[in-house]
Amino acid sequence: MAHKITLIPGDGIGPEVSLAAKRCIEATGVKVQWEEVPAGEEALKKYGKVLPDETIASIKKNKVAIKGPVITPIGEGYRSVNVQMRQTLNLYACLRPCKWYEGVKAPYKNIDLAVIRENTEDLYAGIEFEEGKNATRKLLKDINKLSKKTIASDSAISIKPISRKATERIVRFAFEYAIKNKRKKVTCVHKANIMKFTDGLFLKVAKDVARDYEGKIEFEDRLIDNMCMQLVQKPWDYDCLVLPNLYGDIISDLCAGLVGGLGVAPGANIGETCAIFEATHGSAPKYKGKNKVNPVAMILSGVMLLKFIGEEKAAQRLEEAVKEVIKEGKRVTYDLKADKNDPTAAGTSEMADAIIERLK
Ligand code: NAD
């Protein structure tokens, strides 16, 4: 029976890279019934909403989606489409594998890291108080009284909630991911020496969860600042990283940079009932419709999707095909060429064609 999958083409380069991923998934022979639904700027033009109800309904029904990057119009009062999706569908885990493929220009070789970011809490919870507002003044008064420390009266405030429940859920996700993917170690990243109660709780819960995996998966922790330095100096020493939302966001980009940048960085947002697979990169509007950008991040997100729906063999074949095309270095997009202006660089669809040919 065909897998039912929601496809959100997205904005800017989204439709081009989504089509490339769709064609590659189909070329593995896995039967898919696609349900195409809109989100972002395109959805706003056509349906008057950046995230139409039918899009959420489709993901809830099919439980799996692949999504191109979307644009949320700035300054017009729209909430970020991505944040809305994560919150509405409770996609609590952001998984970003960062793997180096032979042929990719990158500062390091042979890196294979997995960044696992908590997606629902921390400074991204969206609980903010604007400078000068009544609610902010009231909050400042209460904080100054309760904490016996003084916050300047012209301050704005962002709240950083970290809960036991959400931490346990993400750390368990990290350990289960490590086991399923034959990984060896989970590193919890935090700043518990300064934020004793929030990051302190994250670390404490992580240590508690780690006890359940003793003897199976190694566990350690690092301070976020030290982690940044160590990832730059000796990234090979790390395996799976589990982090609160903000550090996770920053470290995901750092790790994408270690393995060659946005063109090759896939990702997924996973919840208890559904999952959305998408590249780390955005909609790169200046390349829209130019058939120029690298489709690999989106195709590798497709590899993750295939694994997720139990099509392990198809996932392996597709990843192998991507690997071979990158290694050969001929029919690859400009960003994978030694010279970015190389006239022999392939377009988005031609690179997808090269990958599909390897699957035959
Ligand atoms: P971006 O990732 O779209 O582009 C930054 C630069 O990275 C591009 O100019 C390009 O040089 C390079 N790049 C990106 N993808 C590439 C690819 N596949 N191949 C080769 N090079 C690539 O980031 P931005 O310019 O900060 O954001 C543009 C828009 O995308 C914004 O509206 C932003 O909100 C949105 N965005 C969406 C998502 C998402 O939907 N998941 C994620 C990030 C940004």
Coordinates of C-alpha atoms and ligand atoms in Angstrom, one line a residue:
M1 CA 0.0 0.0 0.0
A2 CA 1.2 3.5 -0.8
H3 CA 2.4 5.7 2.1
K4 CA 0.3 8.9 2.4
I5 CA 2.7 11.9 2.8
T6 CA 1.9 15.5 3.0
L7 CA 4.0 17.7 0.7
I8 CA 4.4 21.4 1.5
P9 CA 6.4 23.0 -1.4
G10 CA 7.1 26.2 0.5
D11 CA 8.4 29.6 -0.8
G12 CA 11.4 30.9 -2.7
I13 CA 13.6 27.9 -3.7
G14 CA 11.2 25.6 -1.7
P15 CA 9.2 24.3 -4.8
E16 CA 12.4 23.5 -6.7
V17 CA 14.1 21.5 -3.9
S18 CA 10.9 19.9 -2.8
L19 CA 10.3 18.6 -6.3
A20 CA 13.8 17.2 -6.4
A21 CA 13.3 15.4 -3.1
K22 CA 9.9 14.1 -4.3
R23 CA 11.4 12.7 -7.5
C24 CA 14.2 11.1 -5.7
I25 CA 11.9 9.4 -3.1
E26 CA 9.7 8.1 -6.0
A27 CA 12.8 6.8 -7.8
T28 CA 13.6 4.5 -4.9
G29 CA 10.5 2.6 -5.8
V30 CA 8.7 3.3 -2.6
K31 CA 5.0 3.9 -3.3
V32 CA 3.8 7.3 -2.1
Q33 CA 0.5 9.1 -2.4
W34 CA 1.4 12.7 -2.0
E35 CA -1.0 15.3 -0.6
E36 CA 0.2 18.8 -1.6
V37 CA -0.8 21.6 0.7
P38 CA 0.4 25.2 1.1
A39 CA 2.1 27.2 3.8
G40 CA 3.9 30.6 4.0
E41 CA 3.8 33.5 1.6
E42 CA 2.3 31.5 -1.3
A43 CA -0.5 30.3 1.0
L44 CA -1.2 33.8 2.1
K45 CA -1.6 35.0 -1.5
K46 CA -3.9 32.1 -2.4
Y47 CA -5.8 31.4 0.8
G48 CA -5.4 34.5 2.9
K49 CA -3.6 32.6 5.7
V50 CA 0.1 31.7 6.2
L51 CA -0.9 28.4 7.7
P52 CA -4.3 27.2 6.4
D53 CA -6.3 24.8 8.5
E54 CA -6.2 22.3 5.7
T55 CA -2.4 22.1 5.9
I56 CA -2.5 21.2 9.6
A57 CA -5.3 18.8 9.0
S58 CA -3.4 17.0 6.3
I59 CA -0.3 16.6 8.5
K60 CA -2.4 15.4 11.4
K61 CA -4.1 12.9 9.1
N62 CA -1.0 11.6 7.3
K63 CA 1.3 11.9 10.3
V64 CA 4.3 12.5 8.0
A65 CA 5.2 15.6 5.9
I66 CA 8.1 16.9 3.9
K67 CA 8.3 20.6 3.7
G68 CA 10.2 23.2 1.7
P69 CA 11.4 26.4 3.5
V70 CA 8.7 29.0 3.9
I71 CA 8.6 32.8 4.3
T72 CA 6.6 34.4 7.1
P73 CA 6.0 38.0 6.1
I74 CA 7.8 40.2 8.7
G75 CA 6.1 43.2 10.5
E76 CA 2.6 42.3 9.4
G77 CA 1.6 40.6 12.6
Y78 CA 2.0 37.0 11.4
R79 CA 3.3 34.4 13.8
S80 CA 6.2 32.4 12.4
V81 CA 4.7 29.5 10.3
N82 CA 7.4 27.1 11.6
V83 CA 6.9 28.0 15.3
Q84 CA 3.1 27.7 14.8
M85 CA 3.5 24.2 13.2
R86 CA 5.8 23.0 15.9
Q87 CA 3.5 24.2 18.6
T88 CA 0.2 23.1 17.1
L89 CA 1.5 19.6 16.2
N90 CA 3.7 19.4 19.4
L91 CA 6.8 18.6 17.4
Y92 CA 9.1 18.6 20.4
A93 CA 12.3 17.2 18.9
C94 CA 14.4 18.9 16.3
L95 CA 16.8 16.4 14.8
R96 CA 19.7 17.6 12.7
P97 CA 22.2 15.0 11.5
C98 CA 25.5 16.6 10.5
K99 CA 27.5 14.3 8.3
W100 CA 30.4 14.9 6.1
Y101 CA 30.2 13.4 2.6
E102 CA 33.4 12.9 0.6
G103 CA 33.7 15.6 -2.0
V104 CA 32.1 18.4 0.1
K105 CA 34.4 21.3 0.8
A106 CA 34.3 21.6 4.6
P107 CA 36.7 22.5 7.4
Y108 CA 36.8 18.8 8.6
K109 CA 36.4 15.3 7.2
N110 CA 34.7 12.2 8.6
I111 CA 32.3 14.0 10.9
D112 CA 29.1 12.3 11.8
L113 CA 27.2 14.2 14.5
A114 CA 23.5 14.3 15.5
V115 CA 22.2 17.5 17.1
I116 CA 19.0 16.9 19.0
R117 CA 17.3 20.2 20.1
E118 CA 14.3 20.6 22.4
N119 CA 11.7 22.5 20.3
T120 CA 9.0 23.8 22.7
E121 CA 10.5 25.6 25.7
D122 CA 13.4 27.9 26.7
L123 CA 13.7 31.4 25.4
Y124 CA 11.8 30.3 22.3
A125 CA 8.6 29.8 24.2
G126 CA 7.6 33.3 23.0
I127 CA 6.9 34.7 26.5
E128 CA 8.2 38.2 26.2
F129 CA 7.5 41.5 27.8
E130 CA 8.1 44.7 25.9
E131 CA 10.0 47.6 27.4
G132 CA 7.7 50.3 29.0
K133 CA 4.5 48.3 28.9
N134 CA 2.2 48.0 32.0
A135 CA 2.6 44.3 32.2
T136 CA 6.4 44.6 32.0
R137 CA 6.5 47.2 34.8
K138 CA 4.3 45.0 37.0
L139 CA 6.5 42.0 36.3
L140 CA 9.7 44.0 37.0
K141 CA 8.3 45.1 40.3
D142 CA 7.4 41.6 41.3
I143 CA 10.8 40.2 40.2
N144 CA 12.7 43.0 42.0
K145 CA 10.7 42.2 45.2
L146 CA 10.9 38.4 45.0
S147 CA 14.6 38.1 43.8
K148 CA 15.9 41.0 45.9
K149 CA 17.9 42.0 42.8
T150 CA 17.2 45.1 40.8
I151 CA 16.4 44.9 37.1
A152 CA 16.7 48.3 35.3
S153 CA 13.2 49.9 34.8
D154 CA 13.8 50.4 31.1
S155 CA 14.3 46.6 30.5
A156 CA 12.5 44.2 28.2
I157 CA 12.1 40.7 29.5
S158 CA 12.1 37.2 27.9
I159 CA 11.2 34.2 30.0
K160 CA 13.1 31.0 29.8
P161 CA 11.0 28.1 31.0
I162 CA 12.6 24.6 31.2
S163 CA 10.4 21.9 32.6
R164 CA 11.2 18.4 34.0
K165 CA 8.6 16.8 31.6
A166 CA 9.9 18.4 28.4
T167 CA 13.5 17.8 29.3
E168 CA 12.9 14.1 30.1
R169 CA 11.1 13.7 26.8
I170 CA 13.9 15.2 24.7
V171 CA 16.7 13.4 26.6
R172 CA 14.9 10.1 26.2
F173 CA 14.4 10.8 22.5
A174 CA 18.2 11.4 22.3
F175 CA 19.1 8.1 24.0
E176 CA 16.5 6.1 21.9
Y177 CA 17.9 7.7 18.7
A178 CA 21.4 6.7 19.8
I179 CA 20.3 3.1 20.3
K180 CA 18.3 2.9 17.1
N181 CA 21.2 4.4 15.1
K182 CA 24.0 2.4 16.7
R183 CA 25.6 5.5 18.2
K184 CA 27.8 5.4 21.3
K185 CA 27.4 8.6 23.2
V186 CA 25.0 11.3 24.3
T187 CA 26.4 14.7 25.4
C188 CA 24.1 17.0 27.3
V189 CA 25.0 20.7 26.6
H190 CA 24.0 23.4 29.1
K191 CA 25.1 26.4 31.1
A192 CA 24.1 25.0 34.5
N193 CA 27.0 26.8 36.3
I194 CA 25.2 30.2 35.6
M195 CA 21.5 29.3 35.1
K196 CA 21.4 27.0 38.1
F197 CA 17.7 26.4 38.1
T198 CA 16.8 26.2 34.4
D199 CA 19.8 24.7 32.8
G200 CA 20.5 23.0 36.2
L201 CA 17.2 21.2 35.9
F202 CA 18.0 20.2 32.3
L203 CA 21.3 18.7 33.4
K204 CA 19.8 17.0 36.5
V205 CA 17.0 15.4 34.5
A206 CA 19.4 14.4 31.7
K207 CA 21.6 12.6 34.3
D208 CA 18.6 10.8 35.8
V209 CA 17.5 9.6 32.3
A210 CA 21.1 8.6 31.5
R211 CA 21.0 6.1 34.4
D212 CA 18.4 4.1 32.5
Y213 CA 20.8 3.6 29.6
E214 CA 23.9 2.8 31.6
G215 CA 26.1 0.2 30.0
K216 CA 24.4 0.8 26.6
I217 CA 25.1 4.4 25.7
E218 CA 27.8 6.6 27.2
F219 CA 26.8 9.9 28.8
E220 CA 28.6 13.1 29.5
D221 CA 27.9 16.8 29.8
R222 CA 29.6 20.0 28.5
L223 CA 29.1 23.7 29.1
I224 CA 27.8 25.4 26.0
D225 CA 30.8 27.8 25.6
N226 CA 33.3 24.9 26.0
M227 CA 31.2 22.8 23.6
C228 CA 31.6 25.5 20.9
M229 CA 35.3 25.4 21.3
Q230 CA 35.6 21.7 21.4
L231 CA 33.4 21.3 18.3
V232 CA 35.8 23.5 16.4
Q233 CA 38.9 21.8 17.8
K234 CA 37.9 18.2 17.9
P235 CA 34.4 17.5 16.5
W236 CA 35.3 13.8 16.1
D237 CA 35.1 13.3 19.9
Y238 CA 31.3 13.9 19.8
D239 CA 28.4 11.8 18.7
C240 CA 24.8 12.8 19.7
L241 CA 24.3 16.2 21.4
V242 CA 21.1 17.0 23.3
L243 CA 20.4 20.7 24.0
P244 CA 17.7 23.1 25.2
N245 CA 16.1 25.1 22.4
L246 CA 18.4 28.2 22.0
Y247 CA 21.7 26.4 22.3
G248 CA 20.3 23.8 20.0
D249 CA 19.5 26.4 17.3
I250 CA 23.0 27.9 17.4
I251 CA 24.9 24.6 17.6
S252 CA 22.9 23.1 14.7
D253 CA 24.2 25.9 12.4
L254 CA 27.7 25.5 13.8
C255 CA 27.6 21.8 13.0
A256 CA 26.1 22.4 9.6
G257 CA 29.1 24.7 8.9
L258 CA 31.5 21.9 10.1
V259 CA 30.2 19.5 7.4
G260 CA 29.9 21.9 4.5
G261 CA 27.0 24.3 5.1
L262 CA 23.3 24.7 4.4
G263 CA 23.3 22.9 1.0
V264 CA 23.9 19.6 2.7
A265 CA 22.2 19.9 6.1
P266 CA 18.9 18.0 6.5
G267 CA 16.5 18.0 9.4
A268 CA 13.3 16.9 11.0
N269 CA 10.8 18.1 13.6
I270 CA 9.4 15.1 15.4
G271 CA 6.5 14.8 17.8
E272 CA 4.6 11.9 19.5
T273 CA 2.1 11.6 16.6
C274 CA 3.6 13.4 13.6
A275 CA 6.8 14.4 12.0
I276 CA 7.9 17.1 9.4
F277 CA 11.1 16.6 7.4
E278 CA 12.8 19.7 6.1
A279 CA 16.2 21.1 5.1
T280 CA 17.9 23.4 7.6
H281 CA 18.2 26.2 5.0
G282 CA 15.7 28.9 4.3
S283 CA 13.9 29.9 1.1
A284 CA 16.9 31.8 -0.4
P285 CA 14.5 34.2 -2.3
K286 CA 17.3 35.6 -4.5
Y287 CA 17.6 32.1 -6.2
K288 CA 13.9 31.5 -6.6
G289 CA 13.1 29.9 -9.9
K290 CA 16.7 29.9 -11.1
N291 CA 17.2 26.1 -10.9
K292 CA 20.5 26.8 -9.2
V293 CA 20.6 25.7 -5.5
N294 CA 21.7 22.5 -4.0
P295 CA 18.8 20.0 -3.6
V296 CA 20.8 17.7 -1.3
A297 CA 19.7 19.0 2.1
M298 CA 16.1 18.4 1.0
I299 CA 16.9 15.0 -0.5
L300 CA 18.7 13.9 2.7
S301 CA 15.6 15.1 4.6
G302 CA 13.8 12.6 2.3
V303 CA 16.3 9.9 3.4
M304 CA 15.4 10.7 7.0
L305 CA 11.7 10.5 6.1
L306 CA 12.1 7.1 4.4
K307 CA 13.8 5.7 7.5
F308 CA 11.0 7.2 9.7
I309 CA 8.3 5.4 7.7
G310 CA 10.2 2.1 7.9
E311 CA 11.7 2.1 4.4
E312 CA 15.2 1.5 5.6
K313 CA 16.5 -0.1 2.4
A314 CA 15.2 2.7 0.2
A315 CA 16.7 5.3 2.6
Q316 CA 20.1 3.6 2.4
R317 CA 20.0 3.4 -1.4
L318 CA 19.1 7.0 -1.7
E319 CA 21.8 8.2 0.7
E320 CA 24.3 6.0 -1.2
A321 CA 23.2 7.6 -4.5
V322 CA 23.7 11.1 -3.1
K323 CA 27.1 10.1 -1.7
E324 CA 28.3 8.8 -5.1
V325 CA 27.1 11.9 -7.0
I326 CA 28.8 14.3 -4.5
K327 CA 32.0 12.2 -4.5
E328 CA 32.2 12.2 -8.3
G329 CA 31.8 16.0 -8.2
K330 CA 30.6 16.4 -11.8
R331 CA 26.9 16.8 -11.8
V332 CA 26.7 18.9 -8.7
T333 CA 25.4 22.4 -8.0
Y334 CA 27.7 25.5 -7.9
D335 CA 28.2 25.4 -4.1
L336 CA 29.8 21.9 -4.3
K337 CA 32.3 23.0 -7.0
A338 CA 35.8 24.2 -6.1
D339 CA 35.0 27.4 -8.0
K340 CA 31.5 28.8 -7.3
N341 CA 31.5 30.3 -10.8
D342 CA 32.3 27.0 -12.5
P343 CA 30.2 27.0 -15.7
T344 CA 29.9 23.1 -15.6
A345 CA 27.9 23.3 -12.4
A346 CA 24.6 21.4 -12.6
G347 CA 21.2 23.0 -11.8
T348 CA 18.9 21.8 -9.0
S349 CA 17.0 19.4 -11.3
E350 CA 20.1 18.1 -13.1
M351 CA 21.7 17.2 -9.8
A352 CA 18.5 15.4 -8.9
D353 CA 18.6 13.6 -12.3
A354 CA 22.1 12.4 -11.6
I355 CA 21.0 11.0 -8.2
I356 CA 18.0 9.3 -9.8
E357 CA 20.2 7.7 -12.4
R358 CA 22.2 6.0 -9.6
L359 CA 19.1 4.5 -8.2
K360 CA 18.3 2.7 -11.5
Ligands
NAD1 P1 18.6 31.1 3.6 O1 19.0 29.7 4.2 O2 17.3 31.1 2.8 O3 19.7 31.6 2.6 C1 21.0 32.1 3.0 C2 22.0 31.8 1.9 O4 22.4 30.4 2.0 C3 21.5 31.9 0.5 O5 21.5 33.2 0.0 C4 22.4 30.9 -0.2 O6 23.6 31.6 -0.6 C5 22.6 29.9 0.8 N1 21.7 28.7 0.6 C6 20.6 28.4 1.2 N2 20.1 27.3 0.8 C7 20.9 26.8 -0.1 C8 20.9 25.6 -1.0 N3 20.0 24.7 -0.9 N4 21.9 25.5 -1.9 C9 22.9 26.4 -1.9 N5 23.0 27.5 -1.2 C10 22.0 27.7 -0.3 O7 18.5 32.1 4.8 P2 17.9 33.5 5.0 O8 18.3 34.3 3.8 O9 18.3 34.0 6.3 O10 16.3 33.4 4.9 C11 15.5 33.6 3.8 C12 14.1 33.3 4.2 O11 13.9 31.9 4.5 C13 13.6 34.1 5.3 O12 12.3 34.6 5.0 C14 13.5 33.2 6.5 O13 12.6 33.5 7.5 C15 13.2 31.9 5.8 N6 13.6 30.6 6.5 C16 12.8 29.6 6.5 C17 13.2 28.4 7.1 C18 12.2 27.3 7.1 O14 11.1 27.4 6.6 N7 12.5 26.1 7.7 C19 14.4 28.3 7.7 C20 15.3 29.4 7.7 C21 14.9 30.6 7.1

